Short mmCIF file of C-alpha atoms in Angstrom, two decimals:
data_model
loop_
_atom_site.label_atom_id
_atom_site.label_comp_id
_atom_site.label_asym_id
_atom_site.label_seq_id
_atom_site.Cartn_x
_atom_site.Cartn_y
_atom_site.Cartn_z
CA MET A 1 55.70 108.51 -36.83
CA SER A 2 52.93 110.56 -38.38
CA GLU A 3 50.23 112.20 -36.32
CA PRO A 4 46.92 110.32 -36.10
CA ALA A 5 45.24 111.04 -39.41
CA LEU A 6 42.34 113.45 -39.46
CA VAL A 7 39.93 112.96 -42.34
CA THR A 8 37.95 115.31 -44.50
CA ALA A 9 34.45 114.76 -45.77
CA ARG A 10 36.12 112.93 -48.69
CA GLU A 11 37.95 110.59 -46.28
CA ARG A 12 41.36 111.92 -47.24
CA PRO A 13 43.93 112.37 -44.46
CA VAL A 14 44.86 115.92 -43.58
CA HIS A 15 48.45 114.85 -42.86
CA ARG A 16 50.59 112.07 -44.25
CA ARG A 17 54.32 111.35 -44.29
CA ARG A 18 56.24 110.40 -47.43
CA SER A 19 58.85 107.66 -47.50
CA SER A 20 60.14 108.40 -51.01
CA CYS A 21 61.44 111.42 -52.92
CA ARG A 22 58.77 113.38 -54.76
CA GLY A 23 61.25 114.15 -57.52
CA CYS A 24 62.76 110.77 -58.42
CA GLY A 25 61.09 108.19 -56.17
CA GLY A 26 64.32 107.37 -54.33
CA THR A 27 64.15 106.28 -50.70
CA GLN A 28 67.43 107.73 -49.35
CA LEU A 29 66.00 110.83 -47.68
CA GLN A 30 68.49 112.35 -45.25
CA GLN A 31 67.23 114.81 -42.62
CA PHE A 32 69.43 117.84 -41.92
CA LEU A 33 67.17 120.51 -40.39
CA ASP A 34 64.43 120.23 -37.73
CA LEU A 35 62.33 123.33 -37.09
CA GLY A 36 60.07 121.53 -34.62
CA ARG A 37 56.33 120.95 -34.70
CA GLN A 38 54.69 124.00 -36.21
CA PRO A 39 51.18 125.17 -37.11
CA LEU A 40 50.30 125.84 -40.73
CA ALA A 41 51.96 129.14 -41.56
CA ASN A 42 48.90 130.72 -43.20
CA ALA A 43 46.33 129.36 -40.73
CA PHE A 44 45.65 132.70 -39.04
CA LEU A 45 43.22 132.50 -36.14
CA ARG A 46 40.04 134.53 -35.81
CA SER A 47 39.77 134.58 -32.02
CA GLU A 48 41.50 133.51 -28.81
CA ALA A 49 38.92 130.71 -28.48
CA GLU A 50 40.74 128.89 -31.33
CA PHE A 51 44.15 128.88 -29.64
CA GLY A 52 43.75 125.57 -27.80
CA ALA A 53 42.71 123.48 -30.80
CA GLU A 54 45.50 124.56 -33.14
CA PRO A 55 47.07 121.55 -34.92
CA LYS A 56 50.84 121.35 -35.38
CA TYR A 57 52.91 119.14 -37.64
CA PRO A 58 56.61 118.22 -37.99
CA LEU A 59 58.65 120.67 -40.07
CA THR A 60 61.88 118.99 -41.16
CA LEU A 61 64.06 119.29 -44.26
CA HIS A 62 65.49 116.26 -46.07
CA LEU A 63 67.98 115.81 -48.90
CA CYS A 64 67.40 113.08 -51.49
CA ALA A 65 70.74 111.32 -51.93
CA SER A 66 69.70 110.17 -55.41
CA CYS A 67 68.64 113.39 -57.17
CA GLY A 68 69.61 116.18 -54.75
CA LEU A 69 66.09 117.54 -54.24
CA VAL A 70 65.61 119.14 -50.81
CA GLN A 71 62.10 118.58 -49.50
CA LEU A 72 59.61 118.14 -46.68
CA ILE A 73 58.29 114.65 -46.13
CA ASP A 74 55.24 115.78 -44.14
CA VAL A 75 52.42 116.57 -46.56
CA ILE A 76 49.23 118.47 -45.71
CA ASP A 77 46.10 118.04 -47.83
CA PRO A 78 46.29 120.89 -50.40
CA GLU A 79 42.61 121.67 -49.98
CA ILE A 80 43.34 122.50 -46.34
CA LEU A 81 46.27 124.73 -47.37
CA PHE A 82 44.87 126.39 -50.47
CA GLY A 83 41.10 125.93 -50.63
CA SER A 84 40.68 129.35 -48.99
CA TYR A 85 43.75 131.56 -48.88
CA LEU A 86 44.86 134.80 -47.23
CA TYR A 87 47.89 135.74 -49.33
CA VAL A 88 47.26 138.13 -52.21
CA THR A 89 49.93 139.47 -54.55
CA GLY A 90 48.31 142.83 -55.20
CA THR A 91 49.23 144.51 -51.88
CA SER A 92 52.95 144.99 -52.51
CA GLU A 93 54.60 147.74 -54.56
CA THR A 94 57.64 145.49 -55.01
CA ILE A 95 55.56 142.67 -56.52
CA ALA A 96 53.67 145.10 -58.75
CA ALA A 97 56.95 146.35 -60.24
CA HIS A 98 58.24 142.78 -60.55
CA ASN A 99 55.09 141.75 -62.43
CA ARG A 100 55.34 144.63 -64.91
CA ASP A 101 58.96 143.78 -65.71
CA TYR A 102 58.14 140.06 -65.89
CA ALA A 103 55.31 140.53 -68.39
CA SER A 104 57.38 142.88 -70.52
CA THR A 105 60.29 140.41 -70.62
CA VAL A 106 58.09 137.47 -71.65
CA ALA A 107 56.08 139.45 -74.20
CA GLY A 108 59.27 140.67 -75.85
CA LEU A 109 60.94 137.27 -75.81
CA LEU A 110 58.02 135.54 -77.51
CA ASN A 111 56.77 138.54 -79.52
CA LEU A 112 53.29 137.88 -78.14
CA ALA A 113 50.35 138.63 -80.44
CA PRO A 114 46.74 139.37 -79.39
CA ALA A 115 45.66 135.84 -80.30
CA ASP A 116 48.34 134.24 -78.12
CA LEU A 117 47.12 132.65 -74.90
CA VAL A 118 48.99 133.25 -71.63
CA VAL A 119 48.04 130.82 -68.85
CA GLU A 120 49.20 131.31 -65.28
CA VAL A 121 48.85 128.45 -62.82
CA ALA A 122 48.30 129.60 -59.22
CA SER A 123 47.38 133.00 -60.63
CA ASN A 124 46.26 134.38 -57.26
CA ASP A 125 44.34 137.66 -57.67
CA GLY A 126 45.38 137.99 -61.32
CA SER A 127 47.94 140.76 -60.75
CA LEU A 128 50.49 139.33 -63.19
CA LEU A 129 47.93 138.39 -65.83
CA ARG A 130 46.52 141.92 -65.77
CA CYS A 131 49.98 143.08 -66.89
CA PHE A 132 49.74 140.73 -69.87
CA GLN A 133 46.22 141.98 -70.60
CA ARG A 134 47.54 145.54 -70.76
CA LEU A 135 50.10 144.31 -73.31
CA GLY A 136 47.26 142.94 -75.46
CA ALA A 137 47.53 139.18 -74.78
CA ARG A 138 44.68 136.77 -74.15
CA VAL A 139 44.89 135.36 -70.60
CA LEU A 140 43.57 132.57 -68.41
CA GLY A 141 44.17 132.09 -64.71
CA VAL A 142 44.15 128.78 -62.86
CA GLU A 143 43.70 129.32 -59.11
CA PRO A 144 42.57 126.67 -56.59
CA ALA A 145 41.65 129.13 -53.80
CA SER A 146 38.04 130.00 -54.49
CA ASN A 147 38.08 133.27 -52.53
CA ILE A 148 41.18 134.52 -54.35
CA ALA A 149 39.95 133.34 -57.76
CA GLU A 150 36.80 135.39 -57.22
CA LEU A 151 38.94 138.48 -56.67
CA ALA A 152 40.66 137.82 -60.01
CA ARG A 153 37.40 137.36 -61.88
CA GLY A 154 36.09 140.56 -60.31
CA ALA A 155 39.14 142.35 -61.74
CA GLY A 156 38.39 141.05 -65.23
CA VAL A 157 40.79 138.08 -65.36
CA PRO A 158 39.12 134.84 -66.60
CA THR A 159 40.00 132.24 -63.96
CA GLU A 160 39.28 128.55 -63.43
CA THR A 161 39.18 127.25 -59.86
CA VAL A 162 41.00 123.90 -60.06
CA PHE A 163 44.17 122.21 -58.84
CA PHE A 164 46.53 121.84 -61.79
CA ASP A 165 48.18 118.56 -62.86
CA ARG A 166 48.92 116.66 -66.07
CA LEU A 167 45.24 115.82 -66.62
CA GLU A 168 44.17 119.44 -66.14
CA GLY A 169 46.86 120.52 -68.58
CA ALA A 170 45.37 118.31 -71.27
CA ARG A 171 41.81 119.43 -70.44
CA LEU A 172 42.69 123.12 -70.59
CA ARG A 173 44.38 122.66 -73.97
CA GLU A 174 41.27 120.91 -75.25
CA SER A 175 38.93 123.66 -74.03
CA HIS A 176 41.06 126.79 -74.61
CA GLY A 177 43.64 125.77 -77.20
CA PRO A 178 47.42 125.56 -76.79
CA ALA A 179 49.08 128.25 -74.68
CA ARG A 180 51.96 130.27 -76.07
CA VAL A 181 53.26 130.54 -72.51
CA VAL A 182 52.42 128.69 -69.30
CA LEU A 183 53.53 130.51 -66.15
CA GLY A 184 53.96 129.04 -62.69
CA ASN A 185 55.25 131.48 -60.09
CA ASN A 186 55.93 130.30 -56.55
CA VAL A 187 53.72 127.27 -57.09
CA LEU A 188 56.01 124.38 -58.15
CA ALA A 189 57.34 124.17 -54.60
CA HIS A 190 53.75 123.78 -53.35
CA VAL A 191 52.80 120.60 -55.21
CA ASP A 192 53.49 117.07 -54.05
CA ASP A 193 53.96 115.89 -57.64
CA PRO A 194 56.20 118.50 -59.31
CA LEU A 195 56.92 116.15 -62.20
CA GLY A 196 53.19 115.80 -62.88
CA PHE A 197 52.78 119.57 -62.67
CA LEU A 198 55.49 120.17 -65.27
CA ALA A 199 54.09 117.39 -67.45
CA GLY A 200 50.71 119.15 -67.32
CA ALA A 201 52.37 122.37 -68.42
CA ARG A 202 54.03 120.45 -71.26
CA GLN A 203 50.60 119.15 -72.31
CA LEU A 204 49.21 122.70 -72.37
CA VAL A 205 52.01 124.64 -74.05
CA ALA A 206 52.24 125.09 -77.82
CA ASP A 207 55.19 123.59 -79.70
CA ASP A 208 56.65 127.09 -80.21
CA GLY A 209 55.85 128.22 -76.67
CA LEU A 210 57.56 128.26 -73.29
CA VAL A 211 56.87 126.96 -69.82
CA ILE A 212 58.24 129.53 -67.35
CA VAL A 213 58.42 128.79 -63.64
CA GLU A 214 59.75 130.98 -60.86
CA VAL A 215 60.86 129.37 -57.61
CA PRO A 216 62.77 130.55 -54.54
CA SER A 217 66.45 129.77 -55.06
CA PHE A 218 67.79 127.14 -52.68
CA ALA A 219 71.28 128.51 -53.26
CA GLU A 220 70.16 131.94 -52.03
CA MET A 221 68.31 130.35 -49.12
CA VAL A 222 71.48 128.62 -47.93
CA GLU A 223 73.80 131.56 -48.58
CA ARG A 224 71.53 134.10 -46.83
CA LEU A 225 70.27 131.73 -44.11
CA GLU A 226 66.66 132.18 -45.21
CA TYR A 227 65.36 129.26 -43.16
CA ASP A 228 62.05 130.99 -42.50
CA THR A 229 61.02 130.22 -46.09
CA VAL A 230 60.52 126.64 -44.86
CA TYR A 231 56.85 125.96 -44.09
CA HIS A 232 54.31 123.28 -44.91
CA GLU A 233 53.11 124.89 -48.13
CA HIS A 234 56.68 124.73 -49.51
CA LEU A 235 57.21 121.02 -50.11
CA SER A 236 60.31 121.37 -52.31
CA TYR A 237 63.41 123.63 -52.22
CA PHE A 238 64.97 123.76 -55.65
CA SER A 239 68.58 123.87 -56.56
CA LEU A 240 68.98 124.44 -60.27
CA ALA A 241 70.32 120.88 -60.57
CA ALA A 242 67.12 119.37 -59.15
CA LEU A 243 64.93 121.68 -61.21
CA VAL A 244 66.64 120.87 -64.50
CA ARG A 245 66.34 117.15 -63.80
CA LEU A 246 62.58 117.49 -63.20
CA ALA A 247 62.10 119.51 -66.37
CA ALA A 248 63.83 116.83 -68.43
CA GLY A 249 61.59 114.16 -66.92
CA ALA A 250 58.54 116.14 -68.01
CA GLY A 251 59.71 116.42 -71.62
CA LEU A 252 61.07 119.94 -71.32
CA ARG A 253 64.50 121.39 -72.08
CA VAL A 254 65.76 124.40 -70.17
CA VAL A 255 66.81 127.15 -72.55
CA ARG A 256 67.43 130.00 -70.13
CA VAL A 257 67.61 130.77 -66.40
CA ASP A 258 67.32 134.25 -64.89
CA ARG A 259 68.21 135.04 -61.29
CA VAL A 260 65.75 137.60 -59.94
CA PRO A 261 65.81 139.32 -56.53
CA VAL A 262 62.15 138.84 -55.59
CA HIS A 263 61.32 136.85 -52.41
CA GLY A 264 64.89 136.87 -51.19
CA GLY A 265 66.30 135.52 -54.45
CA SER A 266 64.51 133.39 -57.06
CA LEU A 267 65.22 131.34 -60.16
CA ARG A 268 63.14 131.96 -63.26
CA LEU A 269 63.45 128.94 -65.54
CA TYR A 270 62.42 129.03 -69.22
CA ALA A 271 61.72 125.61 -70.74
CA ALA A 272 60.62 124.55 -74.20
CA PRO A 273 59.10 121.29 -75.43
CA ALA A 274 61.97 118.84 -75.80
CA GLY A 275 61.33 118.15 -79.46
CA SER A 276 61.85 121.78 -80.41
CA GLN A 277 65.07 122.55 -78.53
CA GLY A 278 67.26 119.48 -78.09
CA GLU A 279 69.45 119.59 -74.99
CA HIS A 280 69.50 122.05 -72.11
CA ALA A 281 71.39 125.25 -72.89
CA ALA A 282 75.12 125.07 -72.23
CA GLU A 283 75.06 128.02 -69.82
CA VAL A 284 72.32 126.28 -67.80
CA LEU A 285 74.42 123.13 -67.44
CA ALA A 286 77.42 125.25 -66.41
CA ALA A 287 75.32 126.89 -63.67
CA VAL A 288 74.23 123.43 -62.46
CA ALA A 289 77.89 122.40 -62.16
CA ASP A 290 78.62 125.56 -60.15
CA GLU A 291 75.87 124.72 -57.65
CA VAL A 292 77.14 121.18 -57.21
CA ARG A 293 80.65 122.53 -56.53
CA ALA A 294 79.15 124.91 -53.95
CA GLY A 295 77.86 121.91 -51.97
CA LEU A 296 74.11 122.33 -52.47
CA THR A 297 73.75 118.57 -52.83
CA SER A 298 76.19 117.82 -49.98
CA LEU A 299 74.79 116.63 -46.66
CA ASP A 300 77.79 118.02 -44.78
CA ARG A 301 77.23 121.50 -46.25
CA LEU A 302 73.55 121.39 -45.37
CA ARG A 303 74.24 120.28 -41.80
CA GLY A 304 76.51 123.32 -41.53
CA PHE A 305 73.55 125.43 -42.67
CA ALA A 306 71.44 123.89 -39.89
CA ALA A 307 74.06 124.81 -37.29
CA GLN A 308 73.93 128.42 -38.52
CA VAL A 309 70.15 128.38 -38.13
CA GLU A 310 70.53 127.44 -34.46
CA ARG A 311 72.96 130.34 -33.96
CA ASN A 312 70.49 132.74 -35.56
CA ARG A 313 67.75 131.67 -33.16
CA ALA A 314 69.97 132.23 -30.12
CA ALA A 315 71.09 135.65 -31.37
CA LEU A 316 67.60 136.90 -32.24
CA VAL A 317 66.07 135.85 -28.93
CA ALA A 318 68.99 137.38 -27.00
CA LEU A 319 68.59 140.69 -28.86
CA LEU A 320 64.84 140.90 -28.25
CA LYS A 321 65.20 140.00 -24.58
CA ARG A 322 67.90 142.62 -24.09
CA LEU A 323 65.84 145.34 -25.74
CA ARG A 324 62.80 144.47 -23.64
CA ALA A 325 64.91 144.40 -20.46
CA GLU A 326 66.13 147.90 -21.33
CA GLY A 327 62.52 149.06 -21.46
CA HIS A 328 62.13 149.39 -25.23
CA ALA A 329 58.78 148.84 -26.94
CA ILE A 330 58.93 146.40 -29.85
CA GLY A 331 56.42 145.73 -32.61
CA ALA A 332 56.68 143.70 -35.80
CA TYR A 333 55.96 144.59 -39.40
CA GLY A 334 54.33 142.03 -41.66
CA ALA A 335 52.37 138.84 -41.20
CA PRO A 336 53.92 136.67 -43.93
CA ALA A 337 54.00 132.89 -43.75
CA LYS A 338 57.79 133.04 -43.40
CA GLY A 339 57.42 135.23 -40.34
CA ASN A 340 55.39 132.56 -38.61
CA THR A 341 58.10 129.95 -39.17
CA LEU A 342 60.62 132.32 -37.61
CA LEU A 343 58.39 133.28 -34.66
CA ASN A 344 57.51 129.68 -33.85
CA PHE A 345 61.01 128.25 -34.25
CA CYS A 346 62.52 131.02 -32.13
CA GLY A 347 59.67 130.96 -29.59
CA VAL A 348 59.02 134.70 -30.01
CA GLY A 349 55.60 135.41 -28.54
CA THR A 350 53.70 138.41 -27.27
CA GLU A 351 55.92 138.75 -24.19
CA LEU A 352 58.70 139.90 -26.53
CA VAL A 353 56.76 141.27 -29.52
CA PRO A 354 53.17 142.16 -28.51
CA TYR A 355 51.76 142.63 -32.03
CA THR A 356 52.49 142.85 -35.74
CA VAL A 357 51.00 145.04 -38.48
CA ASP A 358 50.13 144.24 -42.07
CA ARG A 359 48.62 145.90 -45.13
CA ASN A 360 46.61 142.82 -46.13
CA PRO A 361 43.01 143.36 -44.97
CA LEU A 362 42.42 139.58 -45.01
CA LYS A 363 44.92 139.19 -42.15
CA VAL A 364 44.19 142.30 -40.07
CA GLY A 365 42.10 141.44 -37.02
CA ARG A 366 43.39 137.88 -36.82
CA TYR A 367 46.16 136.23 -34.79
CA THR A 368 49.36 134.68 -36.12
CA PRO A 369 49.49 130.88 -35.94
CA GLY A 370 51.34 129.42 -32.99
CA MET A 371 52.66 132.55 -31.29
CA HIS A 372 49.30 134.37 -31.53
CA LEU A 373 50.51 137.90 -32.21
CA PRO A 374 47.47 140.07 -33.01
CA VAL A 375 47.65 141.46 -36.56
CA LEU A 376 46.87 145.18 -36.54
CA PRO A 377 46.56 147.70 -39.38
CA VAL A 378 49.74 149.55 -40.32
CA GLU A 379 48.34 152.73 -38.79
CA ALA A 380 48.87 151.16 -35.35
CA ILE A 381 52.57 152.06 -35.61
CA ARG A 382 51.68 155.74 -35.35
CA ASP A 383 49.36 155.09 -32.40
CA ARG A 384 51.60 152.72 -30.43
CA ARG A 385 54.92 154.41 -31.19
CA PRO A 386 57.28 151.42 -30.77
CA ASP A 387 61.01 151.98 -30.47
CA PHE A 388 61.85 149.02 -32.73
CA LEU A 389 60.08 147.20 -35.55
CA LEU A 390 61.06 143.60 -36.27
CA ILE A 391 60.60 143.26 -40.03
CA LEU A 392 59.13 139.80 -40.55
CA ALA A 393 58.50 140.49 -44.25
CA TRP A 394 62.23 141.10 -44.74
CA ASN A 395 62.00 140.42 -48.48
CA PHE A 396 60.15 143.77 -48.70
CA ALA A 397 62.40 145.55 -46.19
CA GLU A 398 63.37 148.41 -48.50
CA GLU A 399 59.75 149.08 -49.40
CA ILE A 400 58.67 148.89 -45.74
CA MET A 401 61.41 151.21 -44.48
CA ARG A 402 60.61 153.70 -47.23
CA GLN A 403 56.93 153.67 -46.29
CA GLN A 404 57.84 154.06 -42.61
CA ALA A 405 60.05 157.12 -43.06
CA GLU A 406 57.99 158.97 -40.44
CA PHE A 407 58.67 156.21 -37.89
CA ALA A 408 62.39 156.36 -38.62
CA ALA A 409 62.46 160.18 -38.54
CA GLY A 410 61.00 160.00 -35.02
CA GLY A 411 63.89 157.84 -33.83
CA GLY A 412 62.39 154.43 -34.59
CA ARG A 413 64.72 151.64 -35.61
CA PHE A 414 64.25 148.43 -37.59
CA ILE A 415 65.42 144.90 -36.82
CA LEU A 416 66.28 142.66 -39.78
CA PRO A 417 66.29 139.06 -38.51
CA LEU A 418 68.37 137.38 -41.24
CA PRO A 419 71.04 136.24 -41.95
CA MET A 420 71.94 137.42 -38.45
CA PRO A 421 69.86 139.90 -36.43
CA GLU A 422 70.79 143.48 -37.25
CA VAL A 423 69.44 146.82 -36.02
CA VAL A 424 69.21 149.44 -38.78
CA THR A 425 68.01 153.03 -38.90
#
């Protein structure tokens, strides 16, 4: 059963539970992973006075037997999740390099001209669009978080503060003209109507343009045991098979798929209006067949994944308890949403890891949801001199360890939590 519904000023429930697949409408939703009741992963707390009133919601993964889409059925009002946001893309060297390569790839593929419009949905602080600006393209951001959209506008990126759907796609085309490219990076998984989102992109894109979406790869998630990428903002977990099916339903044909290493492994899907391209590319369909053979739409395979998740929890907690019993000081690095899923599922609180550090000034001075680790500035590592750092932002582990060369040179060691806990120097 769903929690008692809270209501906003617009009388919309904060939490509701789906009974049908958000991809195809089917009703055969099979649960295979239960991460317990968890707080919202980006709902960082300002003070200890807020600890007692922290809401928590079920966090379970389900497979649609009809179309193979893996998804959450518990849906939180997007205005609660994204109306004001603490994640910004501009604080990571890894993302900055990714964005430069991304923009260069797209500009070269489409031979972008100065008159061509590049629209990014969920454009965050405009970091990617600034790369397109430097290449001479005309840009427009669409970002629902008003505080983050203001950062983008302050950096010179025109940005509209709206939630995107098929109606917004048509409106933006009417007011700005057709887009040569519509980008959606790490946003398709966030929307409760992914088909409507892609249909909106189809409305907005020019006949000779491309819709390009980047999503975390479900195949990589299963292979590398990246269960901490499950949180309430991420409603869908895309195999290529499920993604291609959605694109076709929105009037798009997939012409290319790139596998990129960002965020623990992602799929970048290039889709064109159906009328201009015919069927999906043969190599795309071959990759879909490979994923099906690997069991990504098999309930038995996914239940095996869930059993591995339980083993990871036991191993991580045992390692941290042993290190503490031996008298070692432990801190954490990063305050990403994924880290909060891991901390809450594993029950890792301040008795094991007293604090974490982060470079994002919007998070420093707050407490992590659920486990309430204080978020300190990165400089606290030098002051507190821990023996071990648990890297919660493991997708940036190489960057973090490079930046913390002084810590390592002094004998400090790092703990990587996934796929199984590992101590590295």
